[in-house]
Each structure stands twice: as C-alpha cells, then as structure tokens.
mmCIF file of C-alpha atoms in Angstrom:
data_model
loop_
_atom_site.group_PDB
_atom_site.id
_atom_site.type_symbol
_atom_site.label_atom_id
_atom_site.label_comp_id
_atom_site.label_asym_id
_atom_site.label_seq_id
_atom_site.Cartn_x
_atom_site.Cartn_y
_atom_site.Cartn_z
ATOM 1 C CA UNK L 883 81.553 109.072 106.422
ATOM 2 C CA UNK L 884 85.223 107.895 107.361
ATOM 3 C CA UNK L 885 86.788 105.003 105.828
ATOM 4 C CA UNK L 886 88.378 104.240 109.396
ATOM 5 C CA UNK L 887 84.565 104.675 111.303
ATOM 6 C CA UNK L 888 82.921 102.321 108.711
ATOM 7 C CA UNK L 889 85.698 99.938 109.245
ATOM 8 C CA UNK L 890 84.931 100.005 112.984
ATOM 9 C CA UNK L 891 81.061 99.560 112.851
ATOM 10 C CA UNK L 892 81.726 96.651 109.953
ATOM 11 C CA UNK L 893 84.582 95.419 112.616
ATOM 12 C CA UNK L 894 81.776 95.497 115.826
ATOM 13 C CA UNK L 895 78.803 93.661 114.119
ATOM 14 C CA UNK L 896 81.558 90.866 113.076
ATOM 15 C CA UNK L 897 82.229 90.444 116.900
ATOM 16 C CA UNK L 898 79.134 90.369 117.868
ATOM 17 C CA UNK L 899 78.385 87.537 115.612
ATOM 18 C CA UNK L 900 81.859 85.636 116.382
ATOM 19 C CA UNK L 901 80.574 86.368 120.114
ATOM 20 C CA UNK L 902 84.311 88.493 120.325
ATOM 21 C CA UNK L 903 83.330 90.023 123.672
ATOM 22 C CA UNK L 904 86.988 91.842 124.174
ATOM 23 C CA UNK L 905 86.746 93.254 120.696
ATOM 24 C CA UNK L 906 83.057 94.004 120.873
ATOM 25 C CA UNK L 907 83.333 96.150 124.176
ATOM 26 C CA UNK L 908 86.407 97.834 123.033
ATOM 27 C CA UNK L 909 84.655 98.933 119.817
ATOM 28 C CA UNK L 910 81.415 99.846 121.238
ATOM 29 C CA UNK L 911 83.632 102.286 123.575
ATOM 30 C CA UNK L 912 85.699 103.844 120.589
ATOM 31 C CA UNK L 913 82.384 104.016 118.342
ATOM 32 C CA UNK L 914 80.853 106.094 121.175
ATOM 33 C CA UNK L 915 83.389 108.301 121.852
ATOM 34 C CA UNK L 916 84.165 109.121 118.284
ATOM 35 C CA UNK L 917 80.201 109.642 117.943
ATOM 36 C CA UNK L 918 80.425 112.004 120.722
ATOM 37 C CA UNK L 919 82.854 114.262 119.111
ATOM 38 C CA UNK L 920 79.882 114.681 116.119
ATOM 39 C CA UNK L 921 78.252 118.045 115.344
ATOM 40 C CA UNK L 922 75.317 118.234 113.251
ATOM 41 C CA UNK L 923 75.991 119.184 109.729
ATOM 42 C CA UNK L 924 79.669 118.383 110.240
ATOM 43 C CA UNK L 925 81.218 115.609 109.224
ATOM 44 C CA UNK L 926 84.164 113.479 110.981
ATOM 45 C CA UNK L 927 87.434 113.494 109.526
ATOM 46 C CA UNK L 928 89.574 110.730 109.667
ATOM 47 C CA UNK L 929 92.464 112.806 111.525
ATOM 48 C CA UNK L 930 90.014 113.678 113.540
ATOM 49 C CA UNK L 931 88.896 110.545 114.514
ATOM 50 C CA UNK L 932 92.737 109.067 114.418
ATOM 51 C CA UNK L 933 93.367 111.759 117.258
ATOM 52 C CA UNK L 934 90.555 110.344 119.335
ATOM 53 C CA UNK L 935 92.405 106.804 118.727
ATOM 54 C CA UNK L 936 95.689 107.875 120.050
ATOM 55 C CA UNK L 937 93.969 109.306 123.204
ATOM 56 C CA UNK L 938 92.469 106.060 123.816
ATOM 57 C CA UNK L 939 95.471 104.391 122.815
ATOM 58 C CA UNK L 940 97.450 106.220 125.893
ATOM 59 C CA UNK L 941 94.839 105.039 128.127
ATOM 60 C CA UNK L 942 95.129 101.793 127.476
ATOM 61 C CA UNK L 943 99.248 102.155 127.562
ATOM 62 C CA UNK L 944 98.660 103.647 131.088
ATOM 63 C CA UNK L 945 96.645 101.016 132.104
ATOM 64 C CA UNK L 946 98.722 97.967 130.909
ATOM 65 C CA UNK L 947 101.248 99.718 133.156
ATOM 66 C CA UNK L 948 99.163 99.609 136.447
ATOM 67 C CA UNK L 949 98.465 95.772 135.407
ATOM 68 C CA UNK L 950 101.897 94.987 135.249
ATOM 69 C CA UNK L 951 102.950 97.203 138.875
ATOM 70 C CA UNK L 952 100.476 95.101 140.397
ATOM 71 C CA UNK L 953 101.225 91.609 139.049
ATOM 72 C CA UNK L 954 97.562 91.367 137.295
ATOM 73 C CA UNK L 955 98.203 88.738 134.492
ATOM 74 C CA UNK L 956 94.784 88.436 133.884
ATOM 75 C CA UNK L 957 94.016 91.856 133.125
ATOM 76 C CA UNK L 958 97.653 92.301 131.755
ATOM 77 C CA UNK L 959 96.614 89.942 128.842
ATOM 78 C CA UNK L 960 93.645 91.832 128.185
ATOM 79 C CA UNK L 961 94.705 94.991 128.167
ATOM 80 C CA UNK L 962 97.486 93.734 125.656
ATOM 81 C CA UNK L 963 94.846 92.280 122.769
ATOM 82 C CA UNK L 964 93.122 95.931 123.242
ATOM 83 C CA UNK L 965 96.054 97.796 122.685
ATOM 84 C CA UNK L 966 96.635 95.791 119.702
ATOM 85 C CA UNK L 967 92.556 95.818 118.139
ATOM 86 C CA UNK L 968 93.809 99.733 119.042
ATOM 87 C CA UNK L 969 97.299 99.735 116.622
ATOM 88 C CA UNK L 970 95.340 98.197 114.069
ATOM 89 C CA UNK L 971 93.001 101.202 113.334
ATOM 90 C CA UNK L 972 95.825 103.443 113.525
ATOM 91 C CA UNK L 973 98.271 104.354 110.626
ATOM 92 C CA UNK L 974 102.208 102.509 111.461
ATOM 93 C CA UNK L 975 104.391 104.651 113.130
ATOM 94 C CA UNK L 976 107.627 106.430 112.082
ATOM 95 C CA UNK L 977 110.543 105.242 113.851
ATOM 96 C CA UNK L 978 113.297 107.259 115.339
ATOM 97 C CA UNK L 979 115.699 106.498 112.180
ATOM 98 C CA UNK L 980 112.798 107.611 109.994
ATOM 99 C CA UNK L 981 112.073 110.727 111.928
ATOM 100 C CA UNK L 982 115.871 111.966 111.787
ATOM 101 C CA UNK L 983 115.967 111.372 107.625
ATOM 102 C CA UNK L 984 113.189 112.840 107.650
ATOM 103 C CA UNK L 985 114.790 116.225 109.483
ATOM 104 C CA UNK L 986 117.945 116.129 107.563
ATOM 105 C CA UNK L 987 116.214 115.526 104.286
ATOM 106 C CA UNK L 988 114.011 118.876 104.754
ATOM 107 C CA UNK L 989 116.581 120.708 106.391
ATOM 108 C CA UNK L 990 114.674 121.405 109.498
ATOM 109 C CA UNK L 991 116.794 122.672 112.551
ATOM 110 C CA UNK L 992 115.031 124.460 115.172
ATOM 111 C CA UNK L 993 112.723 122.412 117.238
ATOM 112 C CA UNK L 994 109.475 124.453 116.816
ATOM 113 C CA UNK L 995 110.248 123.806 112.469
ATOM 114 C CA UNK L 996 110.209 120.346 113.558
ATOM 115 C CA UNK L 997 107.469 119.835 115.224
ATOM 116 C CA UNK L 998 105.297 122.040 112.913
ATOM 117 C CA UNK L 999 106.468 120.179 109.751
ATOM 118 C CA UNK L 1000 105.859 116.515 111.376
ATOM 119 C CA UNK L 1001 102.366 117.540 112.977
ATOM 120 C CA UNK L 1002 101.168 119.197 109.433
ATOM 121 C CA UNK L 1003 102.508 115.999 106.767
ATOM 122 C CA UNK L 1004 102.686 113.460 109.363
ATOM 123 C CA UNK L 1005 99.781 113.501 111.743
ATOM 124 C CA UNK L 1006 99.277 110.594 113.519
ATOM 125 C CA UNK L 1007 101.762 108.718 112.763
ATOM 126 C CA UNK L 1008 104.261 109.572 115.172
ATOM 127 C CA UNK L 1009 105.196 109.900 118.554
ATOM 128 C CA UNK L 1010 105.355 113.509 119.650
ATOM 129 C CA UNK L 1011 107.172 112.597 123.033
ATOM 130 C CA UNK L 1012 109.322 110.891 120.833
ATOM 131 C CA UNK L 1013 110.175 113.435 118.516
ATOM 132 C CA UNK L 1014 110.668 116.497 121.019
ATOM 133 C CA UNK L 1015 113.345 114.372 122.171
ATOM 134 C CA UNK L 1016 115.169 114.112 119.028
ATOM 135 C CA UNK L 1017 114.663 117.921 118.982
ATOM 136 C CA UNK L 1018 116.916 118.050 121.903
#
C-alpha cells in the first residue's frame, strides 16, 4: 500500500480523536476518491495517488477564489487550512528559478523536450501552467 495513503488513514483516525472536523472531512473526501480510483488486483501508486491530490488541490484553489470574489471570510478561512492539510501530502514544488537550471543544465530547448523531461523525472512536483510558460 502507499506510504502517502497510510499516512492519510493514520492522519483521519487522529482527527477523529482530536475531534479535527475540517481535517477529518477533508480526509474522508481524499481517502474516497483515491479508493475510487482502485482496481482489484492492482495496486495504487503513489504518483498515482499524488495526481488525484493535485486535482483536488485545483479545486480547492478555484474555490478559495469564489470565496474571496464574494467577500466570504468565513469560508475563505476554511478553504485556506484545506488547501494547506492539501500541500502537506504533496511533494514541495520547483520554483521558476529551479525549473530554468533545470532546462539549461540538461540542455533542453524545444518546448515539447521540456515538458516530456519534467513530467517523466519530476512528476508532481511542478506546475505545468507554470512551466509551458517558461517554454514560451
């Protein structure tokens, strides 16, 4: 089983003893969907489940955006602390100088090299959006 799954069932049963409702709810929800992508006989991987993190992780981006249009501190604040209980399952992200040694040091020049080398030795932990920019 993955390191990152165990980490999240250990993670949920500690909130539901600390009575950590945000954490709880947000855990139960990523344990589900993650269980959801299971097929019998096949285990999860962890980039698989890492991908399933990200998507969530836009979702909850999106919707900290809609609280802020519409003045919702409230929900604003939650949304936040989810975003970060997200980030902390998720592997720390290259930043834009990073990326750019990164191209230089393997000589990479066209953006379809670029992309193909970051998603194969770098999955997950950068921003794709991000990086197609830098691609010009």
């Amino acid at each position: 089983m993955s390191k990152i799954l165990e980490e999240m069932r250990s993670q949920y049963i500690q909130s539901m003893k600390n009575k950590d409702n945000l954490r709880k709810n947000l855990l139960s929800t990523l344990i589900g969907m993650i269980e959801q992508e299971k097929k019998p006989n096949v285990d999860l991987t962890d980039n698989m489940i890492l991908d399933k993190i990200n998507s969530f992780k836009k979702k909850a981006i999106e919707l900290i955006q809609i609280y802020e249009d519409k003045g919702n501190i409230e929900r604003l604040k939650d949304a936040q602390d989810e975003l970060d209980i997200i980030n902390s399952y998720l592997p720390k992200q290259l930043s834009i100088d990073e990326m750019n040694k990164i191209i230089s040091d393997n000589n990479l020049s066209t953006k379809k090299d670029i992309m193909q080398f970051f998603k194969q030795n770098y999955s997950n932990q950068y921003d794709g959006k991000t990086l197609s920019n830098l691609c010009g």
